Tab-separated table of C-alpha atoms in Angstrom:
chain	number	residue	atom	x	y	z
A	185	MET	CA	14.186	9.629	20.451
A	186	THR	CA	17.101	11.533	21.597
A	187	LEU	CA	20.230	9.901	23.169
A	188	GLY	CA	18.929	11.948	26.506
A	189	ALA	CA	15.712	9.434	26.981
A	190	LEU	CA	17.389	6.497	26.869
A	191	PRO	CA	17.374	6.121	31.147
A	192	VAL	CA	13.623	6.080	30.399
A	193	LEU	CA	13.785	3.658	27.775
A	194	LEU	CA	15.828	1.143	30.086
A	195	LEU	CA	13.923	1.451	32.496
A	196	THR	CA	10.370	1.143	30.935
A	197	LEU	CA	12.210	-1.674	29.597
A	198	LEU	CA	13.810	-3.369	32.741
A	199	ALA	CA	10.029	-3.426	33.782
A	200	THR	CA	8.625	-5.447	31.038
A	201	SER	CA	10.819	-7.307	29.816
A	202	SER	CA	12.105	-10.661	31.947
A	203	SER	CA	13.914	-13.942	31.516
A	204	ILE	CA	13.117	-17.360	32.295
A	205	PRO	CA	14.209	-18.403	35.533
A	206	GLY	CA	16.693	-20.488	36.091
A	207	THR	CA	18.599	-20.392	32.295
A	208	ASN	CA	19.968	-17.216	29.744
A	209	ILE	CA	16.936	-16.902	27.745
A	210	SER	CA	15.830	-13.848	27.508
A	211	LEU	CA	11.935	-12.508	26.790
A	212	ALA	CA	11.447	-10.095	24.088
A	213	VAL	CA	11.036	-6.575	25.045
A	214	PRO	CA	7.750	-5.834	24.131
A	215	PHE	CA	8.726	-2.811	21.783
A	216	ALA	CA	8.951	-2.844	17.663
A	217	ALA	CA	12.233	-0.819	16.580
A	218	MET	CA	11.006	1.616	12.977
A	219	GLY	CA	13.679	3.291	10.733
A	220	PRO	CA	13.927	3.255	7.113
A	221	GLY	CA	13.485	0.588	5.225
A	222	PRO	CA	14.164	-0.238	1.357
A	223	SER	CA	12.980	1.798	-0.893
A	224	PHE	CA	12.228	0.849	-5.313
A	225	ASN	CA	12.445	2.836	-8.115
A	226	THR	CA	9.164	1.970	-9.979
A	227	LEU	CA	9.813	2.882	-13.142
A	228	GLY	CA	13.234	0.150	-12.721
A	229	ASP	CA	13.256	-3.365	-12.411
A	230	PHE	CA	13.488	-6.289	-9.186
A	231	ASP	CA	14.768	-9.103	-9.616
A	232	GLY	CA	15.385	-9.398	-13.480
A	233	LYS	CA	11.311	-7.802	-14.115
A	234	GLN	CA	9.336	-4.504	-14.420
A	235	VAL	CA	8.345	-3.699	-10.782
A	236	VAL	CA	5.599	-2.122	-13.246
A	237	ASP	CA	5.321	-4.127	-16.174
A	238	ILE	CA	2.720	-3.014	-18.831
A	239	GLN	CA	1.534	-4.909	-21.758
A	240	GLY	CA	-1.304	-4.676	-24.472
A	241	ALA	CA	-0.205	-0.467	-24.894
A	242	GLU	CA	2.505	1.130	-25.764
A	243	VAL	CA	4.604	2.195	-23.517
A	244	ASP	CA	6.440	5.673	-23.181
A	245	LYS	CA	9.946	5.638	-22.863
A	246	THR	CA	10.627	6.990	-19.403
A	247	SER	CA	13.695	7.908	-17.372
A	248	GLY	CA	14.585	9.155	-13.622
A	249	ASN	CA	12.743	7.911	-10.651
A	250	PHE	CA	9.279	7.083	-8.941
A	251	ASN	CA	10.719	5.279	-5.249
A	252	MET	CA	8.008	4.120	-3.351
A	253	THR	CA	9.620	4.133	0.010
A	254	THR	CA	9.592	1.783	3.168
A	255	VAL	CA	9.235	0.850	6.431
A	256	ALA	CA	11.367	-1.483	8.383
A	257	VAL	CA	10.405	-3.283	11.282
A	258	ARG	CA	12.042	-5.045	13.771
A	259	GLN	CA	10.443	-6.978	16.141
A	260	ASN	CA	11.860	-9.623	18.962
A	261	MET	CA	14.437	-8.054	20.400
A	262	SER	CA	16.284	-8.751	23.119
A	263	LEU	CA	16.935	-6.736	26.589
A	264	ALA	CA	20.253	-6.239	24.590
A	265	GLN	CA	19.558	-5.511	20.931
A	266	ALA	CA	16.775	-2.801	21.465
A	267	VAL	CA	19.714	-1.187	23.983
A	268	SER	CA	22.282	-0.987	20.790
A	269	ARG	CA	19.507	0.152	17.805
A	270	TRP	CA	18.604	2.850	20.129
A	271	ILE	CA	22.058	4.264	20.460
A	272	SER	CA	23.289	3.637	17.953
A	273	SER	CA	20.308	4.008	15.682
A	274	SER	CA	17.788	6.319	14.557
A	275	ASP	CA	15.285	4.458	14.923
A	276	THR	CA	11.873	4.821	16.896
A	277	PHE	CA	10.442	2.561	19.189
A	278	VAL	CA	6.552	1.663	19.236
A	279	PRO	CA	4.832	-0.316	22.056
A	280	ILE	CA	5.077	-4.693	20.260
A	281	ASP	CA	0.544	-4.067	20.065
A	282	GLN	CA	0.708	-1.137	17.711
A	283	VAL	CA	2.538	-3.552	15.139
A	284	ILE	CA	0.748	-6.249	15.983
A	285	PRO	CA	-2.582	-5.826	17.435
A	286	ARG	CA	-3.828	-7.308	20.568
A	287	GLY	CA	-5.315	-11.009	19.960
A	288	GLN	CA	-3.786	-11.021	16.603
A	289	SER	CA	-0.947	-12.879	15.452
A	290	ARG	CA	1.924	-12.019	13.851
A	291	GLU	CA	0.945	-14.458	10.854
A	292	GLN	CA	-2.746	-12.517	10.529
A	293	THR	CA	-1.144	-9.190	10.447
A	294	GLU	CA	1.565	-10.747	7.679
A	295	GLN	CA	-2.345	-11.589	5.981
A	296	GLU	CA	-3.848	-8.487	6.565
A	297	ASN	CA	-0.584	-6.828	5.577
A	298	GLN	CA	-0.011	-8.893	2.380
A	299	GLN	CA	-4.159	-8.266	1.394
A	300	ALA	CA	-3.508	-4.261	2.074
A	301	PHE	CA	-0.737	-4.341	-0.749
A	302	LEU	CA	-2.951	-6.508	-3.408
A	303	THR	CA	-5.996	-4.074	-2.598
A	304	SER	CA	-3.393	-1.187	-3.121
A	305	GLU	CA	-2.222	-2.270	-6.532
A	306	SER	CA	-5.960	-2.726	-7.280
A	307	ALA	CA	-6.746	1.011	-6.106
A	308	ALA	CA	-3.232	2.000	-7.936
A	309	THR	CA	-4.308	0.572	-11.851
A	310	LEU	CA	-7.631	2.389	-10.737
A	311	ALA	CA	-6.453	5.257	-9.979
A	312	ALA	CA	-4.470	5.042	-13.049
A	313	MET	CA	-7.293	4.516	-15.093
A	314	ASN	CA	-10.110	6.645	-14.590
A	315	TYR	CA	-7.273	9.510	-14.791
A	316	LEU	CA	-6.044	9.192	-18.333
A	317	LYS	CA	-9.875	8.101	-19.145
A	318	ARG	CA	-9.091	4.223	-19.949
A	319	PRO	CA	-12.022	1.477	-19.141
A	320	VAL	CA	-11.758	-0.502	-16.050
A	321	GLU	CA	-13.312	-4.258	-15.258
A	322	VAL	CA	-12.985	-6.332	-11.712
A	323	GLU	CA	-11.280	-8.755	-11.118
A	324	VAL	CA	-11.311	-11.720	-8.919
A	325	MET	CA	-8.157	-12.066	-7.988
A	326	GLN	CA	-7.890	-14.310	-4.352
A	327	LEU	CA	-10.584	-15.997	-3.065
A	328	VAL	CA	-11.422	-16.631	0.350
A	329	PRO	CA	-11.050	-20.336	1.658
A	330	ASP	CA	-14.431	-22.125	2.418
A	331	SER	CA	-16.157	-18.041	1.478
A	332	ALA	CA	-19.803	-18.133	0.326
A	333	ALA	CA	-17.615	-17.881	-3.148
A	334	SER	CA	-15.775	-21.051	-2.420
A	335	GLY	CA	-16.646	-23.218	-5.140
A	336	LYS	CA	-18.919	-20.685	-7.099
A	337	LEU	CA	-16.110	-17.953	-8.597
A	338	SER	CA	-12.901	-18.843	-9.850
A	339	GLU	CA	-9.876	-16.798	-9.472
A	340	GLY	CA	-9.858	-14.837	-13.078
A	341	ASP	CA	-13.178	-14.504	-13.243
A	342	VAL	CA	-14.457	-10.612	-14.408
A	343	ILE	CA	-17.981	-9.207	-12.536
A	344	THR	CA	-20.127	-7.721	-15.105
A	345	ALA	CA	-22.736	-7.155	-13.400
A	346	VAL	CA	-24.253	-7.595	-8.885
A	347	ASP	CA	-28.328	-8.613	-9.383
A	348	GLY	CA	-28.683	-7.148	-12.996
A	349	THR	CA	-26.132	-3.967	-11.780
A	350	THR	CA	-23.919	-3.095	-13.666
A	351	VAL	CA	-20.120	-2.976	-12.421
A	352	THR	CA	-17.080	-1.391	-13.533
A	353	GLU	CA	-14.960	-0.820	-10.533
A	354	PRO	CA	-14.923	-2.784	-6.994
A	355	ALA	CA	-16.281	-0.201	-4.681
A	356	GLN	CA	-19.869	-0.400	-6.737
A	357	VAL	CA	-20.323	-4.636	-5.785
A	358	ARG	CA	-18.965	-4.014	-2.365
A	359	GLU	CA	-21.392	-1.297	-2.505
A	360	ILE	CA	-23.949	-3.578	-3.421
A	361	VAL	CA	-23.056	-7.019	-1.089
A	362	GLN	CA	-23.222	-3.969	1.754
A	363	LYS	CA	-27.090	-3.907	1.525
A	364	LYS	CA	-27.707	-7.327	2.114
A	365	LYS	CA	-27.537	-9.435	5.440
A	366	PRO	CA	-25.776	-12.186	6.407
A	367	GLY	CA	-27.032	-15.743	3.769
A	368	ASP	CA	-29.076	-13.439	1.570
A	369	GLU	CA	-28.593	-14.655	-2.055
A	370	ILE	CA	-26.858	-12.800	-5.127
A	371	THR	CA	-27.490	-12.779	-8.308
A	372	VAL	CA	-23.095	-12.182	-10.030
A	373	THR	CA	-22.622	-12.081	-14.001
A	374	VAL	CA	-19.393	-13.373	-14.267
A	375	LYS	CA	-16.976	-13.700	-18.072
A	376	HIS	CA	-14.457	-15.791	-17.825
A	377	ASP	CA	-12.482	-16.541	-21.484
A	378	ASP	CA	-15.545	-16.342	-24.135
A	379	THR	CA	-18.269	-17.770	-21.583
A	380	THR	CA	-20.322	-15.145	-19.186
A	381	GLU	CA	-21.968	-17.164	-16.884
A	382	ASP	CA	-24.748	-16.170	-14.203
A	383	LYS	CA	-24.015	-17.716	-10.246
A	384	THR	CA	-26.404	-17.669	-6.973
A	385	ILE	CA	-24.630	-17.133	-4.042
A	386	LYS	CA	-26.167	-17.128	-0.200
A	387	LEU	CA	-23.871	-14.560	1.057
A	388	GLY	CA	-21.425	-15.548	4.546
A	389	LYS	CA	-21.106	-13.821	7.717
A	390	HIS	CA	-17.647	-11.241	8.347
A	391	PRO	CA	-15.696	-13.654	10.865
A	392	ASP	CA	-15.168	-10.206	12.815
A	393	ASP	CA	-19.095	-9.563	13.018
A	394	GLU	CA	-21.484	-11.642	11.959
A	395	ASN	CA	-23.875	-8.996	10.982
A	396	THR	CA	-21.790	-7.970	8.027
A	397	PRO	CA	-22.544	-10.423	4.622
A	398	LEU	CA	-19.416	-11.347	3.304
A	399	LEU	CA	-18.538	-13.013	-0.291
A	400	GLY	CA	-15.229	-13.994	0.173
A	401	VAL	CA	-13.354	-12.387	-2.464
A	402	THR	CA	-10.482	-10.154	-3.109
A	403	MET	CA	-10.868	-7.890	-6.533
A	404	GLY	CA	-8.979	-5.656	-8.690
A	405	ALA	CA	-8.963	-3.126	-11.249
A	406	THR	CA	-8.175	-3.939	-14.575
A	407	PRO	CA	-7.880	-2.202	-17.632
A	408	SER	CA	-10.580	-3.713	-20.255
A	409	ASP	CA	-9.467	-2.409	-23.398
A	410	GLY	CA	-6.534	-5.310	-23.744
A	411	VAL	CA	-4.029	-3.322	-21.088
A	412	LYS	CA	-2.491	-5.491	-18.787
A	413	VAL	CA	-0.562	-3.954	-15.447
A	414	ASP	CA	1.736	-6.672	-13.390
A	415	TYR	CA	3.085	-5.458	-10.211
A	416	ASN	CA	6.036	-7.146	-9.621
A	417	LEU	CA	7.360	-6.842	-5.917
A	418	GLU	CA	7.111	-9.551	-3.396
A	419	ASP	CA	7.965	-10.008	0.616
A	420	ILE	CA	5.807	-6.105	0.458
A	421	GLY	CA	3.116	-4.867	3.003
A	422	GLY	CA	0.538	-2.975	3.405
A	423	PRO	CA	-1.012	-0.039	1.690
A	424	SER	CA	1.234	2.964	1.274
A	425	ALA	CA	3.043	2.252	-2.315
A	426	GLY	CA	-0.364	3.604	-3.990
A	427	LEU	CA	0.398	6.383	-4.906
A	428	MET	CA	3.610	5.612	-6.616
A	429	PHE	CA	2.293	2.507	-8.404
A	430	ALA	CA	-0.449	5.199	-9.721
A	431	LEU	CA	2.178	7.466	-10.820
A	432	ALA	CA	4.652	4.490	-12.506
A	433	VAL	CA	1.587	3.488	-14.156
A	434	VAL	CA	0.393	7.095	-15.465
A	435	ASP	CA	3.442	7.918	-16.871
A	436	LYS	CA	5.026	4.672	-18.691
A	437	LEU	CA	0.961	5.208	-20.840
A	438	SER	CA	1.507	9.426	-21.423
A	439	PRO	CA	3.248	11.298	-23.053
A	440	GLY	CA	6.392	13.086	-21.262
A	441	GLU	CA	8.091	12.713	-18.340
A	442	LEU	CA	5.799	13.724	-15.098
A	443	ASN	CA	8.797	13.501	-13.230
A	444	GLY	CA	10.985	15.570	-15.790
A	445	GLY	CA	13.916	12.944	-15.833
A	446	LYS	CA	14.420	13.901	-11.512
A	447	PHE	CA	15.160	11.413	-9.015
A	448	VAL	CA	11.055	11.307	-7.421
A	449	ALA	CA	10.185	9.928	-4.153
A	450	GLY	CA	7.302	9.481	-1.838
A	451	THR	CA	4.352	7.512	-0.123
A	452	GLY	CA	0.637	7.523	0.607
A	453	THR	CA	-1.876	5.168	0.377
A	454	ILE	CA	-4.005	5.770	-3.217
A	455	ASP	CA	-8.272	4.832	-3.371
A	456	ASP	CA	-10.221	4.051	-6.255
A	457	SER	CA	-10.837	7.701	-7.159
A	458	GLY	CA	-7.389	8.904	-7.081
A	459	LYS	CA	-7.214	10.453	-3.772
A	460	VAL	CA	-3.800	9.837	-1.312
A	461	GLY	CA	-3.822	9.362	2.053
A	462	ALA	CA	-1.689	9.568	5.231
A	463	ILE	CA	-0.078	6.657	6.406
A	464	GLY	CA	2.798	5.413	9.103
A	465	GLY	CA	6.511	5.933	9.760
A	466	ILE	CA	7.006	8.395	6.683
A	467	GLU	CA	9.774	10.422	8.786
A	468	HIS	CA	11.776	6.900	8.024
A	469	LYS	CA	11.087	7.394	4.702
A	470	VAL	CA	11.757	10.710	4.292
A	471	LYS	CA	15.483	10.205	5.239
A	472	SER	CA	15.761	7.227	3.208
A	473	ALA	CA	15.052	8.699	-0.070
A	474	GLU	CA	17.459	12.049	1.377
A	475	ASP	CA	19.709	9.766	1.791
A	476	LEU	CA	19.431	7.968	-1.147
A	477	GLY	CA	19.825	11.345	-3.207
A	478	ALA	CA	16.378	11.929	-3.992
A	479	GLU	CA	15.586	15.545	-5.405
A	480	VAL	CA	11.449	15.815	-4.487
A	481	PHE	CA	9.605	13.575	-1.793
A	482	LEU	CA	5.790	13.178	-2.344
A	483	ALA	CA	4.064	13.135	0.973
A	484	PRO	CA	0.540	13.135	1.667
A	485	ALA	CA	-1.130	16.361	3.126
A	486	ASP	CA	-1.845	14.654	6.134
A	487	ASN	CA	1.772	13.762	7.014
A	488	CYS	CA	3.470	17.081	5.876
A	489	LYS	CA	4.031	17.898	9.751
A	490	GLU	CA	5.933	14.680	10.413
A	491	ALA	CA	7.664	14.563	6.594
A	492	ILE	CA	9.644	18.306	7.556
A	493	LYS	CA	10.065	17.073	11.397
A	494	ASN	CA	14.094	16.021	10.320
A	495	HIS	CA	13.902	19.425	8.521
A	496	PRO	CA	15.668	17.821	5.493
A	497	LYS	CA	18.018	19.861	3.336
A	498	ASP	CA	18.571	18.825	0.105
A	499	MET	CA	15.125	17.552	-0.937
A	500	THR	CA	11.983	19.628	-1.689
A	501	VAL	CA	8.080	18.521	0.280
A	502	LEU	CA	5.300	18.507	-2.027
A	503	LYS	CA	2.287	18.287	-0.234
A	504	VAL	CA	0.157	16.458	-2.706
A	505	THR	CA	-4.230	15.319	-1.546
A	506	SER	CA	-4.097	12.537	-5.468
A	507	LEU	CA	-2.928	10.860	-8.210
A	508	GLU	CA	-4.319	14.640	-9.709
A	509	ASP	CA	-2.909	16.671	-7.887
A	510	ALA	CA	0.713	14.969	-6.996
A	511	ILE	CA	0.852	15.079	-11.411
A	512	HIS	CA	0.122	19.344	-10.947
A	513	GLN	CA	2.345	19.408	-8.072
A	514	LEU	CA	5.041	17.657	-10.329
A	515	ASP	CA	4.553	20.111	-13.506
A	516	ALA	CA	5.277	23.165	-11.561
A	517	TYR	CA	8.320	21.348	-9.473
A	518	ASN	CA	9.229	20.688	-12.986
A	519	ARG	CA	8.916	24.469	-14.361
A	520	GLY	CA	10.123	26.708	-10.937
A	521	ASP	CA	6.846	28.185	-10.006
A	522	GLY	CA	3.110	27.140	-7.882
A	523	TYR	CA	4.099	24.356	-5.973
A	524	THR	CA	2.958	23.493	-2.805
A	525	THR	CA	5.501	22.119	-0.579
A	526	CYS	CA	5.139	20.918	3.053
A	527	GLY	CA	7.389	23.565	4.881
């Protein structure tokens, strides 16, 4: 937003914000400010732990950066605070219901964002293992309180089959469950330590749709060959770190350096197949990466137009569609030809 548009914002804020009569207490404006957030090198350490920690396999030496980027969201601003940020920062302003959906509490939104982050970790592991052609299995990561699976399954259980069908990825479990109805019974075969057991579970209802069956577990893809991948970042929400997590896993478990030892930053969701998806606030992530001195930024293809909106001068923005494509684009960039930019 430009300074020239400031009067419009002021009028909007004045029309929609208010104060408690007879007091000096001002209510928050119904807008959130979005700007560059912290960035973390997924090849490095955070609070004394490796951001992506791999045990049970030989880890190849890495250098340079694979920085995941974030967006800082500021809420509950007074009118004065909002106007100050408008004038003094590059933040963009959005209606608060774009950050916290109508009818949802802040706590619910934060919980959903945290769940999305955990899901992105699982998808990153699965995409990386598939790229590396390493076997995986389905692990129960969390149980929804008072759900169908409560008292039946436990965190750490490995789901090996559902209704007699062998499963190796979370999506396969979800596909079988989604073909059922609430109240239907399924048989889940689980392995825990050295014991394998069949569990009969009566499916519940999804809280947002009584016709949708709910097992009530968060599942993750974990390597089944003794390799263990842990992600050690806290208080980060949303799914947009998926691509950079997956690249770090592949880099650590394969010879050579995918980034060529360079400072590479990026963003993008990732699904189990390795497809990279669009994210929000990419213009702020690009600015953050450029300010930190990144040489290359990996942008989801569907975000390309926004990624170069502010014309980064000292950083190449590469267009990527999948984990495999990102690795190919970096290899081409390091060779000096054949890569695709967002320009």
